[in-house]
mmCIF file of C-alpha atoms in Angstrom:
data_model
loop_
_atom_site.group_PDB
_atom_site.id
_atom_site.type_symbol
_atom_site.label_atom_id
_atom_site.label_comp_id
_atom_site.label_asym_id
_atom_site.label_seq_id
_atom_site.Cartn_x
_atom_site.Cartn_y
_atom_site.Cartn_z
ATOM 1 C CA MET E 12 36.082 -134.726 70.421
ATOM 2 C CA THR E 13 33.532 -132.018 71.126
ATOM 3 C CA GLU E 14 34.656 -129.514 73.772
ATOM 4 C CA ARG E 15 32.134 -128.681 76.490
ATOM 5 C CA LEU E 16 32.729 -125.031 77.330
ATOM 6 C CA ALA E 17 31.549 -123.322 80.513
ATOM 7 C CA ALA E 18 29.686 -120.029 80.396
ATOM 8 C CA ASP E 19 32.876 -118.092 81.180
ATOM 9 C CA GLN E 20 34.619 -119.517 78.086
ATOM 10 C CA VAL E 21 32.898 -117.234 75.582
ATOM 11 C CA GLU E 22 36.192 -116.114 74.049
ATOM 12 C CA ARG E 23 37.193 -119.717 73.332
ATOM 13 C CA ALA E 24 33.857 -120.288 71.596
ATOM 14 C CA ALA E 25 34.286 -117.074 69.602
ATOM 15 C CA GLU E 26 37.819 -118.068 68.614
ATOM 16 C CA LEU E 27 36.541 -121.353 67.215
ATOM 17 C CA LEU E 28 33.753 -119.659 65.250
ATOM 18 C CA ARG E 29 36.127 -117.076 63.781
ATOM 19 C CA ALA E 30 38.338 -119.975 62.657
ATOM 20 C CA GLY E 31 35.466 -121.545 60.711
ATOM 21 C CA ARG E 32 34.620 -124.205 63.314
ATOM 22 C CA LEU E 33 31.182 -125.232 64.590
ATOM 23 C CA VAL E 34 29.987 -124.289 68.087
ATOM 24 C CA ALA E 35 26.576 -124.956 69.606
ATOM 25 C CA PHE E 36 25.326 -122.205 71.912
ATOM 26 C CA PRO E 37 22.187 -121.413 73.913
ATOM 27 C CA THR E 38 19.515 -118.944 72.907
ATOM 28 C CA GLU E 39 16.296 -118.224 74.762
ATOM 29 C CA THR E 40 14.495 -120.584 72.341
ATOM 30 C CA VAL E 41 16.711 -123.656 71.740
ATOM 31 C CA TYR E 42 20.429 -124.365 71.343
ATOM 32 C CA GLY E 43 21.711 -123.331 67.946
ATOM 33 C CA LEU E 44 24.484 -124.970 65.919
ATOM 34 C CA GLY E 45 26.636 -121.983 65.048
ATOM 35 C CA GLY E 46 28.971 -121.363 62.131
ATOM 36 C CA ALA E 47 30.237 -118.066 60.706
ATOM 37 C CA SER E 48 27.588 -116.894 58.209
ATOM 38 C CA ARG E 49 30.162 -115.316 55.892
ATOM 39 C CA ASP E 50 32.238 -118.490 55.689
ATOM 40 C CA ALA E 51 30.660 -120.778 53.068
ATOM 41 C CA ALA E 52 32.754 -123.729 54.226
ATOM 42 C CA ALA E 53 31.545 -123.286 57.817
ATOM 43 C CA VAL E 54 27.942 -123.071 56.602
ATOM 44 C CA ALA E 55 28.415 -126.257 54.571
ATOM 45 C CA GLY E 56 29.793 -127.872 57.713
ATOM 46 C CA ILE E 57 26.529 -127.117 59.519
ATOM 47 C CA PHE E 58 24.569 -129.037 56.876
ATOM 48 C CA ALA E 59 27.036 -131.925 57.096
ATOM 49 C CA ALA E 60 26.985 -132.096 60.904
ATOM 50 C CA LYS E 61 23.187 -132.078 61.048
ATOM 51 C CA GLY E 62 22.751 -134.489 58.157
ATOM 52 C CA ARG E 63 20.395 -131.844 56.788
ATOM 53 C CA PRO E 64 18.726 -133.423 53.748
ATOM 54 C CA ARG E 65 18.701 -130.333 51.517
ATOM 55 C CA PHE E 66 19.864 -126.755 51.552
ATOM 56 C CA ASN E 67 17.201 -125.048 53.603
ATOM 57 C CA PRO E 68 18.177 -121.479 54.465
ATOM 58 C CA LEU E 69 19.676 -120.846 57.893
ATOM 59 C CA ILE E 70 18.871 -118.042 60.333
ATOM 60 C CA SER E 71 21.774 -115.649 60.911
ATOM 61 C CA HIS E 72 22.126 -114.299 64.452
ATOM 62 C CA PHE E 73 23.332 -110.832 65.513
ATOM 63 C CA PRO E 74 24.030 -109.015 68.792
ATOM 64 C CA ASP E 75 21.804 -106.041 67.873
ATOM 65 C CA ALA E 76 19.397 -104.718 65.248
ATOM 66 C CA GLU E 77 21.941 -102.313 63.773
ATOM 67 C CA SER E 78 24.300 -105.109 62.741
ATOM 68 C CA ALA E 79 21.402 -107.242 61.483
ATOM 69 C CA PHE E 80 19.956 -104.505 59.293
ATOM 70 C CA ALA E 81 23.396 -103.799 57.813
ATOM 71 C CA GLU E 82 22.971 -107.084 55.906
ATOM 72 C CA ALA E 83 19.413 -106.520 54.652
ATOM 73 C CA VAL E 84 16.962 -104.004 53.229
ATOM 74 C CA ALA E 85 14.824 -103.114 56.240
ATOM 75 C CA ASP E 86 11.655 -101.034 55.893
ATOM 76 C CA GLU E 87 9.735 -99.273 58.650
ATOM 77 C CA ARG E 88 7.809 -102.468 59.441
ATOM 78 C CA ALA E 89 11.088 -104.246 60.191
ATOM 79 C CA HIS E 90 12.348 -101.392 62.352
ATOM 80 C CA ALA E 91 9.078 -101.258 64.293
ATOM 81 C CA LEU E 92 9.178 -105.009 64.952
ATOM 82 C CA ALA E 93 12.811 -104.820 65.997
ATOM 83 C CA ARG E 94 12.023 -102.054 68.483
ATOM 84 C CA ALA E 95 9.222 -104.148 69.947
ATOM 85 C CA PHE E 96 10.648 -107.683 69.905
ATOM 86 C CA TRP E 97 14.437 -107.619 69.531
ATOM 87 C CA PRO E 98 16.269 -109.017 71.302
ATOM 88 C CA GLY E 99 13.841 -111.917 71.366
ATOM 89 C CA PRO E 100 12.383 -114.969 69.616
ATOM 90 C CA LEU E 101 11.469 -113.281 66.309
ATOM 91 C CA THR E 102 13.131 -114.001 62.956
ATOM 92 C CA LEU E 103 12.606 -111.532 60.117
ATOM 93 C CA VAL E 104 12.996 -112.551 56.484
ATOM 94 C CA LEU E 105 14.133 -109.506 54.494
ATOM 95 C CA PRO E 106 15.651 -108.800 51.084
ATOM 96 C CA ARG E 107 19.429 -109.281 51.062
ATOM 97 C CA ALA E 108 21.388 -106.018 50.919
ATOM 98 C CA PRO E 109 23.461 -105.684 47.728
ATOM 99 C CA ASP E 110 26.685 -105.514 49.751
ATOM 100 C CA SER E 111 25.863 -108.330 52.194
ATOM 101 C CA ARG E 112 28.752 -110.762 52.683
ATOM 102 C CA ILE E 113 26.629 -113.567 54.143
ATOM 103 C CA ALA E 114 27.391 -116.746 52.178
ATOM 104 C CA LEU E 115 24.901 -117.618 49.464
ATOM 105 C CA LEU E 116 24.704 -121.121 50.894
ATOM 106 C CA ALA E 117 23.288 -119.687 54.136
ATOM 107 C CA SER E 118 20.317 -118.324 52.172
ATOM 108 C CA ALA E 119 20.036 -121.293 49.770
ATOM 109 C CA GLY E 120 21.168 -119.034 46.932
ATOM 110 C CA LEU E 121 18.013 -116.920 47.225
ATOM 111 C CA PRO E 122 17.754 -113.121 47.498
ATOM 112 C CA SER E 123 16.405 -113.053 51.065
ATOM 113 C CA LEU E 124 18.004 -113.419 54.491
ATOM 114 C CA ALA E 125 16.548 -114.729 57.761
ATOM 115 C CA LEU E 126 17.800 -112.571 60.659
ATOM 116 C CA ARG E 127 17.419 -112.693 64.434
ATOM 117 C CA VAL E 128 18.746 -110.940 67.535
ATOM 118 C CA PRO E 129 18.483 -113.479 70.375
ATOM 119 C CA ALA E 130 17.733 -112.404 73.918
ATOM 120 C CA HIS E 131 19.926 -114.901 75.768
ATOM 121 C CA PRO E 132 22.747 -112.895 77.416
ATOM 122 C CA LEU E 133 25.336 -115.595 76.721
ATOM 123 C CA ALA E 134 24.346 -115.751 73.047
ATOM 124 C CA ARG E 135 24.650 -111.972 72.716
ATOM 125 C CA ALA E 136 28.014 -111.964 74.466
ATOM 126 C CA LEU E 137 29.216 -114.640 72.046
ATOM 127 C CA LEU E 138 27.915 -112.771 68.993
ATOM 128 C CA ARG E 139 29.640 -109.575 70.110
ATOM 129 C CA ALA E 140 32.886 -111.478 70.629
ATOM 130 C CA VAL E 141 32.717 -113.173 67.209
ATOM 131 C CA GLY E 142 32.227 -109.844 65.435
ATOM 132 C CA GLN E 143 30.277 -111.253 62.494
ATOM 133 C CA PRO E 144 26.916 -112.941 61.837
ATOM 134 C CA VAL E 145 26.533 -116.532 63.025
ATOM 135 C CA ALA E 146 24.251 -118.940 61.177
ATOM 136 C CA ALA E 147 22.567 -121.299 63.615
ATOM 137 C CA PRO E 148 19.800 -123.816 63.011
ATOM 138 C CA SER E 149 18.785 -125.977 65.959
ATOM 139 C CA ALA E 150 21.733 -128.019 67.261
ATOM 140 C CA ASN E 151 20.383 -131.486 66.583
ATOM 141 C CA ARG E 152 20.575 -134.106 63.860
ATOM 142 C CA SER E 153 18.097 -133.346 61.104
ATOM 143 C CA GLY E 154 14.644 -134.625 61.983
ATOM 144 C CA GLY E 155 15.414 -134.906 65.686
ATOM 145 C CA VAL E 156 13.931 -133.028 68.608
ATOM 146 C CA SER E 157 15.329 -129.539 69.111
ATOM 147 C CA PRO E 158 17.769 -129.359 72.047
ATOM 148 C CA THR E 159 17.185 -127.177 75.091
ATOM 149 C CA THR E 160 20.279 -128.192 77.106
ATOM 150 C CA ALA E 161 23.948 -128.769 76.322
ATOM 151 C CA GLU E 162 23.424 -132.441 77.150
ATOM 152 C CA HIS E 163 20.773 -132.696 74.438
ATOM 153 C CA VAL E 164 23.252 -131.239 71.956
ATOM 154 C CA LEU E 165 25.937 -133.732 72.895
ATOM 155 C CA ASP E 166 23.481 -136.613 72.673
ATOM 156 C CA GLY E 167 23.063 -135.966 68.960
ATOM 157 C CA LEU E 168 26.192 -134.140 67.814
ATOM 158 C CA SER E 169 29.079 -135.228 70.054
ATOM 159 C CA GLY E 170 32.086 -135.805 67.822
ATOM 160 C CA ARG E 171 30.422 -134.037 64.869
ATOM 161 C CA ILE E 172 30.985 -130.449 66.054
ATOM 162 C CA ASP E 173 33.867 -128.668 67.734
ATOM 163 C CA ALA E 174 32.267 -127.363 70.927
ATOM 164 C CA VAL E 175 29.112 -126.624 72.857
ATOM 165 C CA LEU E 176 28.884 -123.533 75.056
ATOM 166 C CA ASP E 177 26.867 -124.585 78.109
ATOM 167 C CA GLY E 178 24.460 -121.887 79.221
ATOM 168 C CA GLY E 179 22.038 -124.106 81.080
ATOM 169 C CA PRO E 180 18.459 -124.875 80.003
ATOM 170 C CA CYS E 181 16.769 -122.618 77.424
ATOM 171 C CA ALA E 182 14.013 -120.436 78.757
ATOM 172 C CA VAL E 183 11.575 -120.642 75.831
ATOM 173 C CA GLY E 184 12.268 -124.077 74.386
ATOM 174 C CA LEU E 185 10.239 -123.239 71.255
ATOM 175 C CA GLU E 186 11.820 -121.969 68.061
ATOM 176 C CA SER E 187 11.457 -118.361 67.016
ATOM 177 C CA THR E 188 8.493 -116.976 65.132
ATOM 178 C CA VAL E 189 9.467 -116.430 61.480
ATOM 179 C CA LEU E 190 7.912 -113.521 59.602
ATOM 180 C CA ASP E 191 8.394 -112.753 55.912
ATOM 181 C CA LEU E 192 8.650 -109.049 55.045
ATOM 182 C CA THR E 193 9.982 -109.421 51.506
ATOM 183 C CA GLY E 194 6.650 -108.401 49.955
ATOM 184 C CA PRO E 195 3.935 -105.840 50.593
ATOM 185 C CA GLU E 196 1.944 -108.244 52.781
ATOM 186 C CA PRO E 197 3.653 -109.631 55.891
ATOM 187 C CA ARG E 198 3.424 -113.425 55.992
ATOM 188 C CA LEU E 199 3.772 -115.759 58.927
ATOM 189 C CA LEU E 200 6.116 -118.559 57.922
ATOM 190 C CA ARG E 201 6.446 -120.329 61.254
ATOM 191 C CA PRO E 202 4.673 -119.774 64.557
ATOM 192 C CA GLY E 203 6.995 -119.638 67.523
ATOM 193 C CA GLY E 204 8.005 -117.766 70.631
ATOM 194 C CA ILE E 205 6.026 -114.592 69.813
ATOM 195 C CA ALA E 206 2.289 -114.866 69.298
ATOM 196 C CA GLU E 207 0.776 -113.735 66.014
ATOM 197 C CA ALA E 208 -1.601 -111.434 67.904
ATOM 198 C CA GLU E 209 1.370 -109.507 69.290
ATOM 199 C CA LEU E 210 2.733 -108.994 65.773
ATOM 200 C CA GLU E 211 -0.676 -107.869 64.497
ATOM 201 C CA LYS E 212 -0.726 -105.056 67.041
ATOM 202 C CA ILE E 213 2.092 -103.501 65.018
ATOM 203 C CA LEU E 214 1.438 -104.771 61.496
ATOM 204 C CA GLY E 215 -2.279 -105.350 61.253
ATOM 205 C CA PRO E 216 -3.484 -108.504 59.458
ATOM 206 C CA ILE E 217 -0.795 -111.062 58.616
ATOM 207 C CA GLY E 218 -1.021 -113.458 55.679
ATOM 208 C CA ARG E 219 0.219 -116.996 55.231
ATOM 209 C CA ALA E 220 2.727 -118.523 52.841
ATOM 210 C CA ALA E 221 1.259 -119.948 49.650
ATOM 211 C CA PRO E 222 0.772 -123.723 49.678
ATOM 212 C CA ALA E 223 3.815 -125.645 48.505
ATOM 213 C CA ALA E 224 3.811 -127.020 44.990
ATOM 214 C CA ALA E 225 5.842 -129.963 46.277
ATOM 215 C CA GLU E 226 6.937 -131.166 49.696
ATOM 216 C CA ASP E 227 10.618 -130.873 48.807
ATOM 217 C CA GLU E 228 10.590 -127.399 47.246
ATOM 218 C CA ALA E 229 13.443 -125.138 48.380
ATOM 219 C CA ARG E 230 12.712 -122.888 51.350
ATOM 220 C CA PRO E 231 13.945 -119.293 51.437
ATOM 221 C CA ALA E 232 13.243 -119.360 55.187
ATOM 222 C CA PRO E 233 12.247 -121.958 57.764
ATOM 223 C CA GLY E 234 8.604 -122.909 57.332
ATOM 224 C CA MET E 235 8.212 -121.508 53.810
ATOM 225 C CA LEU E 236 8.351 -123.374 50.517
ATOM 226 C CA THR E 237 9.172 -121.684 47.225
ATOM 227 C CA SER E 238 10.934 -122.128 43.938
ATOM 228 C CA HIS E 239 14.649 -122.600 43.732
ATOM 229 C CA TYR E 240 17.387 -120.385 42.371
ATOM 230 C CA ALA E 241 18.036 -121.140 38.706
ATOM 231 C CA PRO E 242 20.691 -119.448 36.526
ATOM 232 C CA GLY E 243 19.811 -117.751 33.270
ATOM 233 C CA LEU E 244 21.705 -120.333 31.237
ATOM 234 C CA PRO E 245 20.180 -123.824 30.994
ATOM 235 C CA VAL E 246 21.843 -126.475 33.151
ATOM 236 C CA ARG E 247 22.811 -129.922 31.846
ATOM 237 C CA LEU E 248 23.450 -132.593 34.457
ATOM 238 C CA GLU E 249 25.647 -135.707 34.525
ATOM 239 C CA ALA E 250 27.933 -134.375 31.790
ATOM 240 C CA ALA E 251 30.390 -136.951 30.396
ATOM 241 C CA SER E 252 31.793 -134.446 27.895
ATOM 242 C CA VAL E 253 31.581 -130.708 27.408
ATOM 243 C CA ALA E 254 31.480 -128.444 24.363
ATOM 244 C CA SER E 255 33.446 -125.246 23.881
ATOM 245 C CA SER E 256 30.095 -123.432 23.854
ATOM 246 C CA GLU E 257 29.350 -124.594 27.416
ATOM 247 C CA ALA E 258 30.547 -123.546 30.854
ATOM 248 C CA LEU E 259 31.580 -126.385 33.161
ATOM 249 C CA LEU E 260 30.714 -126.852 36.808
ATOM 250 C CA ALA E 261 33.487 -129.295 37.628
ATOM 251 C CA PHE E 262 33.822 -131.859 40.409
ATOM 252 C CA GLY E 263 37.136 -133.678 40.516
ATOM 253 C CA ARG E 264 39.301 -133.688 37.365
ATOM 254 C CA PRO E 265 37.696 -131.186 34.930
ATOM 255 C CA LEU E 266 36.441 -132.419 31.582
ATOM 256 C CA PRO E 267 38.447 -130.890 28.714
ATOM 257 C CA GLY E 268 37.144 -128.356 26.214
ATOM 258 C CA ALA E 269 34.830 -126.071 28.226
ATOM 259 C CA GLY E 270 34.473 -122.399 27.440
ATOM 260 C CA ALA E 271 34.702 -121.579 31.170
ATOM 261 C CA ILE E 272 35.218 -123.613 34.341
ATOM 262 C CA TRP E 273 34.215 -123.325 38.005
ATOM 263 C CA GLN E 274 35.707 -126.005 40.227
ATOM 264 C CA LEU E 275 33.491 -127.246 43.055
ATOM 265 C CA SER E 276 36.239 -129.414 44.538
ATOM 266 C CA GLU E 277 39.179 -130.841 42.634
ATOM 267 C CA SER E 278 39.836 -133.260 45.509
ATOM 268 C CA GLY E 279 36.231 -134.503 45.575
ATOM 269 C CA ASP E 280 35.452 -132.964 48.985
ATOM 270 C CA LEU E 281 31.662 -132.740 49.240
ATOM 271 C CA VAL E 282 31.722 -130.159 52.048
ATOM 272 C CA GLN E 283 33.920 -127.899 49.922
ATOM 273 C CA ALA E 284 31.661 -128.532 46.922
ATOM 274 C CA ALA E 285 28.556 -127.599 48.907
ATOM 275 C CA ALA E 286 30.209 -124.394 50.093
ATOM 276 C CA ARG E 287 31.055 -123.410 46.507
ATOM 277 C CA LEU E 288 27.876 -124.532 44.742
ATOM 278 C CA PHE E 289 25.696 -121.429 44.698
ATOM 279 C CA ALA E 290 28.620 -119.086 44.108
ATOM 280 C CA GLY E 291 29.718 -121.322 41.217
ATOM 281 C CA LEU E 292 26.337 -121.323 39.520
ATOM 282 C CA ARG E 293 26.141 -117.545 39.746
ATOM 283 C CA ALA E 294 29.708 -117.027 38.534
ATOM 284 C CA LEU E 295 29.334 -119.367 35.537
ATOM 285 C CA ASP E 296 25.982 -117.845 34.641
ATOM 286 C CA ALA E 297 27.410 -114.318 34.567
ATOM 287 C CA LEU E 298 30.641 -115.280 32.804
ATOM 288 C CA GLY E 299 28.907 -117.624 30.371
ATOM 289 C CA GLN E 300 26.434 -114.971 29.294
ATOM 290 C CA ARG E 301 29.240 -112.443 28.808
ATOM 291 C CA LEU E 302 31.136 -114.972 26.662
ATOM 292 C CA GLY E 303 28.067 -115.990 24.676
ATOM 293 C CA LEU E 304 28.048 -119.563 26.001
ATOM 294 C CA THR E 305 24.880 -121.612 25.649
ATOM 295 C CA ALA E 306 24.639 -123.754 28.782
ATOM 296 C CA ILE E 307 26.211 -124.903 32.043
ATOM 297 C CA ALA E 308 27.328 -128.540 31.991
ATOM 298 C CA VAL E 309 27.665 -130.224 35.385
ATOM 299 C CA GLN E 310 29.994 -133.116 36.109
ATOM 300 C CA PRO E 311 28.483 -135.938 38.191
ATOM 301 C CA VAL E 312 28.516 -135.517 41.964
ATOM 302 C CA PRO E 313 28.092 -138.653 44.111
ATOM 303 C CA MET E 314 24.868 -138.969 46.118
ATOM 304 C CA GLU E 315 26.574 -139.845 49.399
ATOM 305 C CA GLY E 316 26.611 -137.398 52.338
ATOM 306 C CA LEU E 317 26.151 -133.791 51.222
ATOM 307 C CA GLY E 318 26.127 -135.029 47.629
ATOM 308 C CA ALA E 319 22.406 -135.724 47.969
ATOM 309 C CA ALA E 320 21.766 -132.076 48.865
ATOM 310 C CA ILE E 321 24.082 -130.840 46.106
ATOM 311 C CA ASN E 322 22.267 -132.967 43.531
ATOM 312 C CA ASP E 323 18.920 -131.820 44.898
ATOM 313 C CA ARG E 324 19.807 -128.182 44.258
ATOM 314 C CA LEU E 325 21.347 -128.994 40.865
ATOM 315 C CA SER E 326 18.246 -130.904 39.760
ATOM 316 C CA ARG E 327 16.126 -127.849 40.595
ATOM 317 C CA ALA E 328 18.490 -125.575 38.714
ATOM 318 C CA ALA E 329 18.142 -127.867 35.687
ATOM 319 C CA ALA E 330 14.356 -128.292 35.925
ATOM 320 C CA PRO E 331 12.223 -127.195 32.935
ATOM 321 C CA ARG E 332 11.134 -123.600 33.215
ATOM 322 C CA GLY E 333 7.540 -122.579 32.937
#
């Protein structure tokens, strides 16, 4: 059952989030489905609860700019925007800091992070109580209408998440503006609660994301399509056997004979496998190259549930390289 928490039950909501559980909470834009950003299993649970069709990056939420910028490489543009619009409905996409502990799954394995400091007082109280970043896409089933009340959240996610913190109706009801600052030209990735003209007063002209090569390309941030993360070693899918010259990304009982192994989930748990996927690809790539291995072989993962998203990311990792 999903707990419905009153506004004075912030500590209960924070306790659940610290324990790796999922809690929907209000922001000034829409209700977000929160999970601890540094907990890969919690992040995987968000995808599972939403029925999210592929691993789009998630926005991580913070109580203040100082804690947000501790996770990223923020230039003067980012600091100027934060002074003007944080707390508020603006998400900044910035390069990940080398020491960031946000789970790779939260950023779809890519080197950027989407960060926001919400203005809703209950959201900020919750974020302070949790003491770590909280990933939170809109708290609805994938493809549904974004929720602006606790009742909307329960309509779609009751029984799929642990709690909803009821803060009443959202004031904005429109998702945050998403701005990419990973390159020299700022790019608007998604229009939202802050008008582009307001951003241009600080930044000058703002560009747009390049057109997508394909509708289902991986997104490093909401509203932006780009290429996926691929390891340096080639990836071989649907492996029925493995050579000693290959690293193995295992699911279930490992195939014998690999030169190195990373286990996604020995028990066949797709949520656990999703949480470990990007870390596993990176670990096998680094270890395999040190050991002189030639490829990463991947055991079959079923297409059911999160398996479809896992296979989507694996197919991109294995795609021919230009």
